[in-house]
PDB file of C-alpha atoms in Angstrom:
ATOM      1  CA  UNK A 903       2.751 -12.212  21.350  1.00 42.00           C
ATOM      2  CA  UNK A 904       2.026 -13.199  17.619  1.00 51.00           C
ATOM      3  CA  UNK A 905      -1.224 -10.835  17.028  1.00 49.00           C
ATOM      4  CA  UNK A 906      -1.760 -13.155  14.052  1.00 52.00           C
ATOM      5  CA  UNK A 907      -2.638 -16.309  16.386  1.00 47.00           C
ATOM      6  CA  UNK A 908      -3.335 -14.701  19.740  1.00 46.00           C
ATOM      7  CA  UNK A 909      -6.800 -14.894  21.214  1.00 43.00           C
ATOM      8  CA  UNK A 910      -7.819 -11.670  19.601  1.00 46.00           C
ATOM      9  CA  UNK A 911      -7.935 -13.743  16.495  1.00 47.00           C
ATOM     10  CA  UNK A 912     -11.115 -15.227  17.311  1.00 53.00           C
ATOM     11  CA  UNK A 913     -13.400 -12.585  16.516  1.00 68.00           C
ATOM     12  CA  UNK A 914     -16.364 -11.858  14.242  1.00 73.00           C
ATOM     13  CA  UNK A 915     -14.032 -10.322  11.624  1.00 73.00           C
ATOM     14  CA  UNK A 916     -11.551 -13.260  11.688  1.00 77.00           C
ATOM     15  CA  UNK A 917     -14.539 -15.611  11.341  1.00 82.00           C
ATOM     16  CA  UNK A 918     -16.038 -13.279   8.256  1.00 83.00           C
ATOM     17  CA  UNK A 919     -12.712 -13.167   6.916  1.00 84.00           C
ATOM     18  CA  UNK A 920     -12.253 -16.996   6.798  1.00 88.00           C
ATOM     19  CA  UNK A 921     -15.778 -17.231   5.287  1.00 90.00           C
ATOM     20  CA  UNK A 922     -14.970 -14.932   2.558  1.00 90.00           C
ATOM     21  CA  UNK A 923     -12.136 -16.765   1.442  1.00 92.00           C
ATOM     22  CA  UNK A 924     -14.309 -19.833   1.170  1.00 92.00           C
ATOM     23  CA  UNK A 925     -17.080 -17.968  -0.671  1.00 91.00           C
ATOM     24  CA  UNK A 926     -14.550 -16.810  -3.263  1.00 91.00           C
ATOM     25  CA  UNK A 927     -13.166 -20.433  -3.988  1.00 91.00           C
ATOM     26  CA  UNK A 928     -16.547 -21.631  -4.416  1.00 89.00           C
ATOM     27  CA  UNK A 929     -17.639 -18.526  -6.740  1.00 87.00           C
ATOM     28  CA  UNK A 930     -14.567 -18.827  -8.524  1.00 87.00           C
ATOM     29  CA  UNK A 931     -15.420 -22.527  -9.255  1.00 84.00           C
ATOM     30  CA  UNK A 932     -19.147 -21.592 -10.281  1.00 81.00           C
ATOM     31  CA  UNK A 933     -17.862 -18.750 -12.554  1.00 75.00           C
ATOM     32  CA  UNK A 934     -15.262 -20.207 -14.280  1.00 72.00           C
ATOM     33  CA  UNK A 935     -17.251 -21.065 -17.371  1.00 66.00           C
ATOM     34  CA  UNK A 936     -18.940 -17.547 -17.459  1.00 65.00           C
ATOM     35  CA  UNK A 937     -17.584 -14.795 -19.731  1.00 62.00           C
ATOM     36  CA  UNK A 938     -15.557 -12.748 -18.526  1.00 61.00           C
ATOM     37  CA  UNK A 939     -15.162 -14.855 -15.304  1.00 68.00           C
ATOM     38  CA  UNK A 940     -11.681 -16.088 -16.157  1.00 78.00           C
ATOM     39  CA  UNK A 941     -10.112 -12.312 -16.282  1.00 83.00           C
ATOM     40  CA  UNK A 942     -12.229 -11.668 -13.067  1.00 85.00           C
ATOM     41  CA  UNK A 943     -10.769 -14.581 -11.669  1.00 87.00           C
ATOM     42  CA  UNK A 944      -7.049 -13.326 -12.184  1.00 87.00           C
ATOM     43  CA  UNK A 945      -7.922  -9.896 -11.014  1.00 89.00           C
ATOM     44  CA  UNK A 946      -9.828 -10.999  -7.831  1.00 90.00           C
ATOM     45  CA  UNK A 947      -7.017 -13.580  -6.728  1.00 92.00           C
ATOM     46  CA  UNK A 948      -4.327 -10.897  -7.531  1.00 90.00           C
ATOM     47  CA  UNK A 949      -6.252  -8.218  -5.272  1.00 90.00           C
ATOM     48  CA  UNK A 950      -6.634 -10.969  -2.553  1.00 94.00           C
ATOM     49  CA  UNK A 951      -2.882 -11.917  -2.762  1.00 92.00           C
ATOM     50  CA  UNK A 952      -1.754  -8.318  -2.884  1.00 89.00           C
ATOM     51  CA  UNK A 953      -3.571  -7.377   0.163  1.00 91.00           C
ATOM     52  CA  UNK A 954      -2.873 -10.471   1.986  1.00 91.00           C
ATOM     53  CA  UNK A 955       0.582 -10.402   1.081  1.00 90.00           C
ATOM     54  CA  UNK A 956       0.844  -6.766   2.172  1.00 87.00           C
ATOM     55  CA  UNK A 957      -0.654  -7.664   5.541  1.00 89.00           C
ATOM     56  CA  UNK A 958       1.914 -10.406   6.104  1.00 89.00           C
ATOM     57  CA  UNK A 959       4.741  -7.950   5.287  1.00 84.00           C
ATOM     58  CA  UNK A 960       3.334  -5.473   7.474  1.00 80.00           C
ATOM     59  CA  UNK A 961       2.789  -8.173  10.481  1.00 81.00           C
ATOM     60  CA  UNK A 962       6.559  -9.194  10.082  1.00 78.00           C
ATOM     61  CA  UNK A 963       7.985  -5.581   9.790  1.00 69.00           C
ATOM     62  CA  UNK A 964       9.428  -4.502  13.086  1.00 62.00           C
ATOM     63  CA  UNK A 965      10.040  -0.920  11.965  1.00 62.00           C
ATOM     64  CA  UNK A 966       8.499   1.789   9.830  1.00 62.00           C
ATOM     65  CA  UNK A 967       9.941   2.518   6.326  1.00 69.00           C
ATOM     66  CA  UNK A 968       8.491   5.942   5.116  1.00 76.00           C
ATOM     67  CA  UNK A 969      10.434   5.275   1.912  1.00 76.00           C
ATOM     68  CA  UNK A 970       8.660   2.066   1.102  1.00 75.00           C
ATOM     69  CA  UNK A 971       5.242   3.611   2.150  1.00 77.00           C
ATOM     70  CA  UNK A 972       5.915   6.499  -0.341  1.00 84.00           C
ATOM     71  CA  UNK A 973       6.792   4.303  -3.110  1.00 84.00           C
ATOM     72  CA  UNK A 974       3.963   1.856  -2.526  1.00 81.00           C
ATOM     73  CA  UNK A 975       1.541   4.365  -2.477  1.00 82.00           C
ATOM     74  CA  UNK A 976       3.110   6.530  -5.090  1.00 86.00           C
ATOM     75  CA  UNK A 977       3.198   3.683  -7.577  1.00 85.00           C
ATOM     76  CA  UNK A 978      -0.345   2.506  -6.964  1.00 84.00           C
ATOM     77  CA  UNK A 979      -1.748   6.048  -7.442  1.00 86.00           C
ATOM     78  CA  UNK A 980       0.146   6.736 -10.593  1.00 89.00           C
ATOM     79  CA  UNK A 981      -1.073   3.543 -12.179  1.00 86.00           C
ATOM     80  CA  UNK A 982      -4.709   4.009 -10.875  1.00 85.00           C
ATOM     81  CA  UNK A 983      -4.755   7.620 -12.469  1.00 89.00           C
ATOM     82  CA  UNK A 984      -3.413   6.509 -15.614  1.00 89.00           C
ATOM     83  CA  UNK A 985      -5.881   3.299 -15.875  1.00 85.00           C
ATOM     84  CA  UNK A 986      -8.955   5.747 -15.344  1.00 86.00           C
ATOM     85  CA  UNK A 987      -7.565   8.048 -17.918  1.00 88.00           C
ATOM     86  CA  UNK A 988      -6.611   5.273 -20.673  1.00 87.00           C
ATOM     87  CA  UNK A 989      -9.571   2.648 -20.009  1.00 83.00           C
ATOM     88  CA  UNK A 990     -12.330   4.074 -18.283  1.00 83.00           C
ATOM     89  CA  UNK A 991     -12.819   7.630 -19.231  1.00 89.00           C
ATOM     90  CA  UNK A 992     -12.594   6.897 -23.280  1.00 89.00           C
ATOM     91  CA  UNK A 993     -15.123   4.018 -22.788  1.00 83.00           C
ATOM     92  CA  UNK A 994     -17.278   6.539 -20.902  1.00 85.00           C
ATOM     93  CA  UNK A 995     -17.127   9.637 -23.256  1.00 89.00           C
ATOM     94  CA  UNK A 996     -17.190   7.414 -26.667  1.00 85.00           C
ATOM     95  CA  UNK A 997     -20.615   6.819 -27.264  1.00 75.00           C
ATOM     96  CA  UNK A 998     -22.440   9.234 -24.909  1.00 89.00           C
ATOM     97  CA  UNK A 999     -19.920  12.120 -23.874  1.00 91.00           C
ATOM     98  CA  UNK A1000     -22.435  14.042 -21.736  1.00 92.00           C
ATOM     99  CA  UNK A1001     -23.710  10.894 -19.968  1.00 92.00           C
ATOM    100  CA  UNK A1002     -20.034   9.799 -19.322  1.00 91.00           C
ATOM    101  CA  UNK A1003     -19.108  13.087 -18.285  1.00 93.00           C
ATOM    102  CA  UNK A1004     -21.845  13.101 -15.448  1.00 94.00           C
ATOM    103  CA  UNK A1005     -20.716   9.488 -14.417  1.00 92.00           C
ATOM    104  CA  UNK A1006     -17.342  10.811 -13.746  1.00 93.00           C
ATOM    105  CA  UNK A1007     -18.918  13.880 -12.053  1.00 94.00           C
ATOM    106  CA  UNK A1008     -20.987  11.671  -9.917  1.00 93.00           C
ATOM    107  CA  UNK A1009     -18.440   9.326  -9.160  1.00 90.00           C
ATOM    108  CA  UNK A1010     -15.994  12.024  -7.947  1.00 92.00           C
ATOM    109  CA  UNK A1011     -18.411  13.213  -5.570  1.00 92.00           C
ATOM    110  CA  UNK A1012     -19.858  10.018  -4.376  1.00 88.00           C
ATOM    111  CA  UNK A1013     -16.160   8.826  -3.643  1.00 84.00           C
ATOM    112  CA  UNK A1014     -15.719  12.195  -1.684  1.00 86.00           C
ATOM    113  CA  UNK A1015     -19.100  11.697   0.452  1.00 85.00           C
ATOM    114  CA  UNK A1016     -18.290   8.249   0.953  1.00 78.00           C
ATOM    115  CA  UNK A1017     -14.747   9.202   2.164  1.00 74.00           C
ATOM    116  CA  UNK A1018     -16.013  12.107   4.442  1.00 76.00           C
ATOM    117  CA  UNK A1019     -18.925  10.431   5.904  1.00 73.00           C
ATOM    118  CA  UNK A1020     -17.073   7.396   6.703  1.00 64.00           C
ATOM    119  CA  UNK A1021     -14.703   9.472   8.802  1.00 60.00           C
ATOM    120  CA  UNK A1022     -17.892   9.295  11.332  1.00 65.00           C
ATOM    121  CA  UNK A1023     -17.038   5.764  11.742  1.00 59.00           C
ATOM    122  CA  UNK A1024     -14.109   6.675  13.890  1.00 55.00           C
ATOM    123  CA  UNK A1025     -16.527   8.095  16.472  1.00 58.00           C
ATOM    124  CA  UNK A1026     -18.909   5.091  16.597  1.00 62.00           C
ATOM    125  CA  UNK A1027     -18.523   1.899  18.494  1.00 62.00           C
ATOM    126  CA  UNK A1028     -18.698  -0.760  15.674  1.00 61.00           C
ATOM    127  CA  UNK A1029     -18.965  -4.406  16.193  1.00 61.00           C
ATOM    128  CA  UNK A1030     -16.264  -4.636  13.619  1.00 66.00           C
ATOM    129  CA  UNK A1031     -12.557  -2.998  13.476  1.00 69.00           C
ATOM    130  CA  UNK A1032     -12.774   0.307  11.986  1.00 72.00           C
ATOM    131  CA  UNK A1033     -10.031  -0.147   9.536  1.00 72.00           C
ATOM    132  CA  UNK A1034     -11.493  -3.368   8.470  1.00 79.00           C
ATOM    133  CA  UNK A1035     -15.203  -2.135   8.170  1.00 78.00           C
ATOM    134  CA  UNK A1036     -13.517   0.905   5.929  1.00 77.00           C
ATOM    135  CA  UNK A1037     -11.659  -1.661   3.719  1.00 81.00           C
ATOM    136  CA  UNK A1038     -14.451  -4.160   3.255  1.00 84.00           C
ATOM    137  CA  UNK A1039     -16.561  -1.522   1.961  1.00 81.00           C
ATOM    138  CA  UNK A1040     -14.303  -0.185  -0.411  1.00 81.00           C
ATOM    139  CA  UNK A1041     -13.602  -3.488  -1.757  1.00 86.00           C
ATOM    140  CA  UNK A1042     -16.933  -4.454  -2.092  1.00 86.00           C
ATOM    141  CA  UNK A1043     -17.764  -1.463  -4.134  1.00 82.00           C
ATOM    142  CA  UNK A1044     -14.608  -1.825  -6.084  1.00 84.00           C
ATOM    143  CA  UNK A1045     -15.528  -5.279  -7.128  1.00 88.00           C
ATOM    144  CA  UNK A1046     -19.057  -4.292  -7.984  1.00 86.00           C
ATOM    145  CA  UNK A1047     -17.687  -1.641 -10.339  1.00 84.00           C
ATOM    146  CA  UNK A1048     -14.949  -3.864 -11.670  1.00 86.00           C
ATOM    147  CA  UNK A1049     -17.725  -6.755 -12.316  1.00 86.00           C
ATOM    148  CA  UNK A1050     -20.178  -4.409 -14.094  1.00 82.00           C
ATOM    149  CA  UNK A1051     -17.324  -2.826 -16.433  1.00 82.00           C
ATOM    150  CA  UNK A1052     -16.157  -6.411 -17.425  1.00 82.00           C
ATOM    151  CA  UNK A1053     -19.808  -7.759 -17.515  1.00 79.00           C
ATOM    152  CA  UNK A1054     -20.466  -4.751 -20.190  1.00 76.00           C
ATOM    153  CA  UNK A1055     -17.110  -5.147 -21.961  1.00 76.00           C
ATOM    154  CA  UNK A1056     -16.143  -8.703 -21.915  1.00 76.00           C
ATOM    155  CA  UNK A1057     -13.388  -8.395 -24.300  1.00 77.00           C
ATOM    156  CA  UNK A1058     -11.680  -5.989 -22.049  1.00 75.00           C
ATOM    157  CA  UNK A1059      -8.159  -7.136 -21.070  1.00 77.00           C
ATOM    158  CA  UNK A1060      -7.132  -7.765 -17.470  1.00 79.00           C
ATOM    159  CA  UNK A1061      -4.491  -4.626 -17.656  1.00 79.00           C
ATOM    160  CA  UNK A1062      -7.241  -2.377 -16.047  1.00 76.00           C
ATOM    161  CA  UNK A1063      -8.344  -4.645 -13.292  1.00 81.00           C
ATOM    162  CA  UNK A1064      -4.918  -5.231 -12.310  1.00 79.00           C
ATOM    163  CA  UNK A1065      -4.051  -1.621 -12.720  1.00 77.00           C
ATOM    164  CA  UNK A1066      -6.911  -0.629 -10.582  1.00 77.00           C
ATOM    165  CA  UNK A1067      -5.978  -3.178  -7.907  1.00 80.00           C
ATOM    166  CA  UNK A1068      -2.586  -2.304  -7.578  1.00 76.00           C
ATOM    167  CA  UNK A1069      -3.284  -0.336  -4.447  1.00 77.00           C
ATOM    168  CA  UNK A1070      -4.263  -3.469  -2.469  1.00 85.00           C
ATOM    169  CA  UNK A1071      -0.747  -4.227  -1.396  1.00 84.00           C
ATOM    170  CA  UNK A1072       0.118  -0.822   0.176  1.00 81.00           C
ATOM    171  CA  UNK A1073      -3.492  -0.657   1.688  1.00 82.00           C
ATOM    172  CA  UNK A1074      -2.997  -4.058   3.235  1.00 86.00           C
ATOM    173  CA  UNK A1075       0.305  -3.358   4.584  1.00 82.00           C
ATOM    174  CA  UNK A1076      -0.922  -0.243   6.107  1.00 77.00           C
ATOM    175  CA  UNK A1077      -3.959  -1.729   7.873  1.00 82.00           C
ATOM    176  CA  UNK A1078      -1.659  -4.481   9.154  1.00 84.00           C
ATOM    177  CA  UNK A1079       0.487  -2.054  10.914  1.00 78.00           C
ATOM    178  CA  UNK A1080      -2.238  -0.181  12.463  1.00 77.00           C
ATOM    179  CA  UNK A1081      -3.754  -3.520  14.013  1.00 81.00           C
ATOM    180  CA  UNK A1082      -0.360  -4.721  15.087  1.00 80.00           C
ATOM    181  CA  UNK A1083       0.282  -1.284  16.862  1.00 74.00           C
ATOM    182  CA  UNK A1084      -3.183  -1.932  18.705  1.00 75.00           C
ATOM    183  CA  UNK A1085      -2.121  -5.526  19.419  1.00 78.00           C
ATOM    184  CA  UNK A1086      -4.965  -6.908  17.252  1.00 79.00           C
ATOM    185  CA  UNK A1087      -4.959  -9.918  14.991  1.00 80.00           C
ATOM    186  CA  UNK A1088      -4.448  -9.406  11.173  1.00 85.00           C
ATOM    187  CA  UNK A1089      -6.702 -12.245  10.319  1.00 87.00           C
ATOM    188  CA  UNK A1090      -9.690  -9.846   9.789  1.00 88.00           C
ATOM    189  CA  UNK A1091      -7.690  -8.495   6.652  1.00 91.00           C
ATOM    190  CA  UNK A1092      -8.842 -11.728   4.826  1.00 91.00           C
ATOM    191  CA  UNK A1093     -12.371 -10.121   4.643  1.00 90.00           C
ATOM    192  CA  UNK A1094     -11.384  -7.082   2.350  1.00 90.00           C
ATOM    193  CA  UNK A1095      -8.888  -9.276   0.450  1.00 92.00           C
ATOM    194  CA  UNK A1096     -11.437 -11.161  -0.573  1.00 93.00           C
ATOM    195  CA  UNK A1097     -14.288  -8.970  -0.843  1.00 91.00           C
ATOM    196  CA  UNK A1098     -13.448  -7.655  -4.395  1.00 91.00           C
ATOM    197  CA  UNK A1099     -13.119 -10.930  -5.983  1.00 91.00           C
ATOM    198  CA  UNK A1100     -16.458 -12.120  -4.339  1.00 92.00           C
ATOM    199  CA  UNK A1101     -18.482  -8.915  -5.344  1.00 91.00           C
ATOM    200  CA  UNK A1102     -16.856  -8.911  -9.214  1.00 89.00           C
ATOM    201  CA  UNK A1103     -17.619 -12.675  -9.791  1.00 88.00           C
ATOM    202  CA  UNK A1104     -20.869 -12.123  -8.343  1.00 88.00           C
ATOM    203  CA  UNK A1105     -21.688  -9.668 -10.749  1.00 85.00           C
ATOM    204  CA  UNK A1106     -20.412 -11.303 -13.465  1.00 79.00           C
ATOM    205  CA  UNK A1107     -23.001 -14.126 -12.846  1.00 79.00           C
ATOM    206  CA  UNK A1108     -25.849 -11.593 -13.177  1.00 77.00           C
ATOM    207  CA  UNK A1109     -24.619  -9.430 -16.280  1.00 69.00           C
ATOM    208  CA  UNK A1110     -23.898  -5.528 -16.935  1.00 64.00           C
ATOM    209  CA  UNK A1111     -25.955  -3.055 -18.195  1.00 65.00           C
ATOM    210  CA  UNK A1112     -26.921  -2.946 -21.854  1.00 65.00           C
ATOM    211  CA  UNK A1113     -27.978   0.623 -22.887  1.00 76.00           C
ATOM    212  CA  UNK A1114     -25.426   2.833 -24.232  1.00 80.00           C
ATOM    213  CA  UNK A1115     -26.261   5.583 -22.032  1.00 85.00           C
ATOM    214  CA  UNK A1116     -26.369   3.631 -19.007  1.00 84.00           C
ATOM    215  CA  UNK A1117     -23.023   2.039 -20.042  1.00 82.00           C
ATOM    216  CA  UNK A1118     -21.391   5.717 -20.293  1.00 87.00           C
ATOM    217  CA  UNK A1119     -22.824   6.759 -16.835  1.00 88.00           C
ATOM    218  CA  UNK A1120     -21.466   3.465 -15.254  1.00 84.00           C
ATOM    219  CA  UNK A1121     -17.969   3.655 -17.111  1.00 85.00           C
ATOM    220  CA  UNK A1122     -17.836   7.509 -16.017  1.00 90.00           C
ATOM    221  CA  UNK A1123     -18.685   6.580 -12.352  1.00 89.00           C
ATOM    222  CA  UNK A1124     -16.076   3.910 -12.484  1.00 85.00           C
ATOM    223  CA  UNK A1125     -13.451   6.300 -13.484  1.00 88.00           C
ATOM    224  CA  UNK A1126     -14.533   9.105 -10.796  1.00 91.00           C
ATOM    225  CA  UNK A1127     -14.798   6.520  -8.029  1.00 87.00           C
ATOM    226  CA  UNK A1128     -11.055   5.131  -9.073  1.00 85.00           C
ATOM    227  CA  UNK A1129      -9.690   8.650  -9.724  1.00 90.00           C
ATOM    228  CA  UNK A1130     -10.726   9.668  -6.306  1.00 88.00           C
ATOM    229  CA  UNK A1131      -9.274   6.671  -4.544  1.00 83.00           C
ATOM    230  CA  UNK A1132      -5.984   7.273  -6.486  1.00 84.00           C
ATOM    231  CA  UNK A1133      -5.983  10.895  -5.314  1.00 86.00           C
ATOM    232  CA  UNK A1134      -6.550   9.547  -1.831  1.00 82.00           C
ATOM    233  CA  UNK A1135      -3.411   7.202  -2.372  1.00 80.00           C
ATOM    234  CA  UNK A1136      -1.111  10.076  -3.455  1.00 85.00           C
ATOM    235  CA  UNK A1137       1.716   9.931  -1.087  1.00 82.00           C
ATOM    236  CA  UNK A1138       1.237  13.487   0.627  1.00 79.00           C
ATOM    237  CA  UNK A1139       4.246  14.613   2.840  1.00 74.00           C
ATOM    238  CA  UNK A1140       2.647  17.539   4.689  1.00 71.00           C
ATOM    239  CA  UNK A1141       2.486  18.164   8.296  1.00 66.00           C
ATOM    240  CA  UNK A1142      -0.295  15.536   9.935  1.00 60.00           C
ATOM    241  CA  UNK A1143      -0.139  13.305   6.906  1.00 63.00           C
ATOM    242  CA  UNK A1144       0.069   9.489   7.163  1.00 65.00           C
ATOM    243  CA  UNK A1145       3.623   9.755   5.849  1.00 65.00           C
ATOM    244  CA  UNK A1146       4.476  12.501   8.551  1.00 59.00           C
ATOM    245  CA  UNK A1147       3.156  10.411  11.157  1.00 66.00           C
ATOM    246  CA  UNK A1148       5.340   7.588  10.467  1.00 64.00           C
ATOM    247  CA  UNK A1149       8.323   9.708   9.809  1.00 60.00           C
ATOM    248  CA  UNK A1150       8.136  11.372  13.480  1.00 59.00           C
ATOM    249  CA  UNK A1151       7.212   8.166  14.859  1.00 58.00           C
ATOM    250  CA  UNK A1152      10.855   6.638  13.765  1.00 59.00           C
ATOM    251  CA  UNK A1153      12.781  10.086  13.101  1.00 54.00           C
ATOM    252  CA  UNK A1154      11.284  12.544  15.472  1.00 55.00           C
ATOM    253  CA  UNK A1155      10.064  15.872  13.418  1.00 55.00           C
ATOM    254  CA  UNK A1156      12.653  15.546  10.437  1.00 64.00           C
ATOM    255  CA  UNK A1157      11.799  17.992   7.960  1.00 72.00           C
ATOM    256  CA  UNK A1158      14.907  17.308   5.708  1.00 77.00           C
ATOM    257  CA  UNK A1159      13.437  13.667   5.440  1.00 77.00           C
ATOM    258  CA  UNK A1160      10.003  14.971   4.411  1.00 78.00           C
ATOM    259  CA  UNK A1161      11.593  17.304   1.703  1.00 79.00           C
ATOM    260  CA  UNK A1162      13.404  14.195   0.281  1.00 84.00           C
ATOM    261  CA  UNK A1163      10.268  12.036   0.337  1.00 84.00           C
ATOM    262  CA  UNK A1164       8.540  14.645  -1.382  1.00 86.00           C
ATOM    263  CA  UNK A1165      10.761  13.929  -4.200  1.00 89.00           C
ATOM    264  CA  UNK A1166      10.445  10.285  -3.880  1.00 88.00           C
ATOM    265  CA  UNK A1167       6.531  10.928  -3.762  1.00 88.00           C
ATOM    266  CA  UNK A1168       6.747  12.457  -7.378  1.00 92.00           C
ATOM    267  CA  UNK A1169       9.315  10.093  -8.746  1.00 93.00           C
ATOM    268  CA  UNK A1170       6.753   6.790  -7.537  1.00 90.00           C
ATOM    269  CA  UNK A1171       3.721   8.452  -8.818  1.00 92.00           C
ATOM    270  CA  UNK A1172       5.350   9.208 -12.240  1.00 93.00           C
ATOM    271  CA  UNK A1173       6.712   5.700 -12.611  1.00 92.00           C
ATOM    272  CA  UNK A1174       3.574   4.120 -11.707  1.00 88.00           C
ATOM    273  CA  UNK A1175       1.996   6.054 -14.505  1.00 90.00           C
ATOM    274  CA  UNK A1176       4.701   5.079 -17.135  1.00 92.00           C
ATOM    275  CA  UNK A1177       4.413   1.701 -16.251  1.00 88.00           C
ATOM    276  CA  UNK A1178       0.712   1.381 -17.020  1.00 86.00           C
ATOM    277  CA  UNK A1179       1.402   3.714 -20.370  1.00 89.00           C
ATOM    278  CA  UNK A1180       4.009   1.122 -21.536  1.00 89.00           C
ATOM    279  CA  UNK A1181       1.992  -2.036 -20.588  1.00 83.00           C
ATOM    280  CA  UNK A1182      -1.056  -0.268 -22.568  1.00 82.00           C
ATOM    281  CA  UNK A1183       1.226   0.388 -25.331  1.00 86.00           C
ATOM    282  CA  UNK A1184       2.362  -3.387 -25.391  1.00 80.00           C
ATOM    283  CA  UNK A1185      -1.078  -4.869 -25.484  1.00 68.00           C
TER     284      UNK A1185
END
């Protein structure tokens, strides 16, 4: 059965997913003339295409590929860590170092709290799929932060936003694999796919913070959040990790493969960081 078009596709999440795409299209047309909307349009639609494309790839994949998972997560994590270090932290600490540092601390702690408390969703009977709910909440919060950043600094190039959303592809792939394994439709992934662009464009229409101290806290908070997300995406190959579960599923308990994947994890994160650094030098 094709889980993309099965009866499970007609769920509240599927309807919300289609509606979110329509909202993204309407907001894209409405915000076209508002600075920095053109950059946010690119970032939002790249995020949508990356997550939706990753979901399609996850739907079509018939077997698990731990090497692909490690490289996808590693490249995204390395890119996000370097982006936060190159773009967000300097902006946070340039005018108000203490406020910027406070924002970084708040962002890291809030990211940890959200991730930890969010685990309680696994024990609740939610009206929405847990994976879709978690991804949607993350996409909306990331979109709000990106919208605030670009509203506060409209001259900022799109490289930061594109590097930040680089994890959307691996996240969409992993979410689709979870839904496929439970014989559910992947259509609900449209909701978090469009959520980032919707939130970012909506914020751009409102405007960003004006005070230097407030901007420092906002940039620091964004850096802390994205650093937490990047650390969460680091491809860990220890027993009990998601990579280990994929290895066990396809290759029994192959410790030699896990050892080789650890090397790939280090290489992928390093290459992701270098690519963002080279792009930063180029612009």
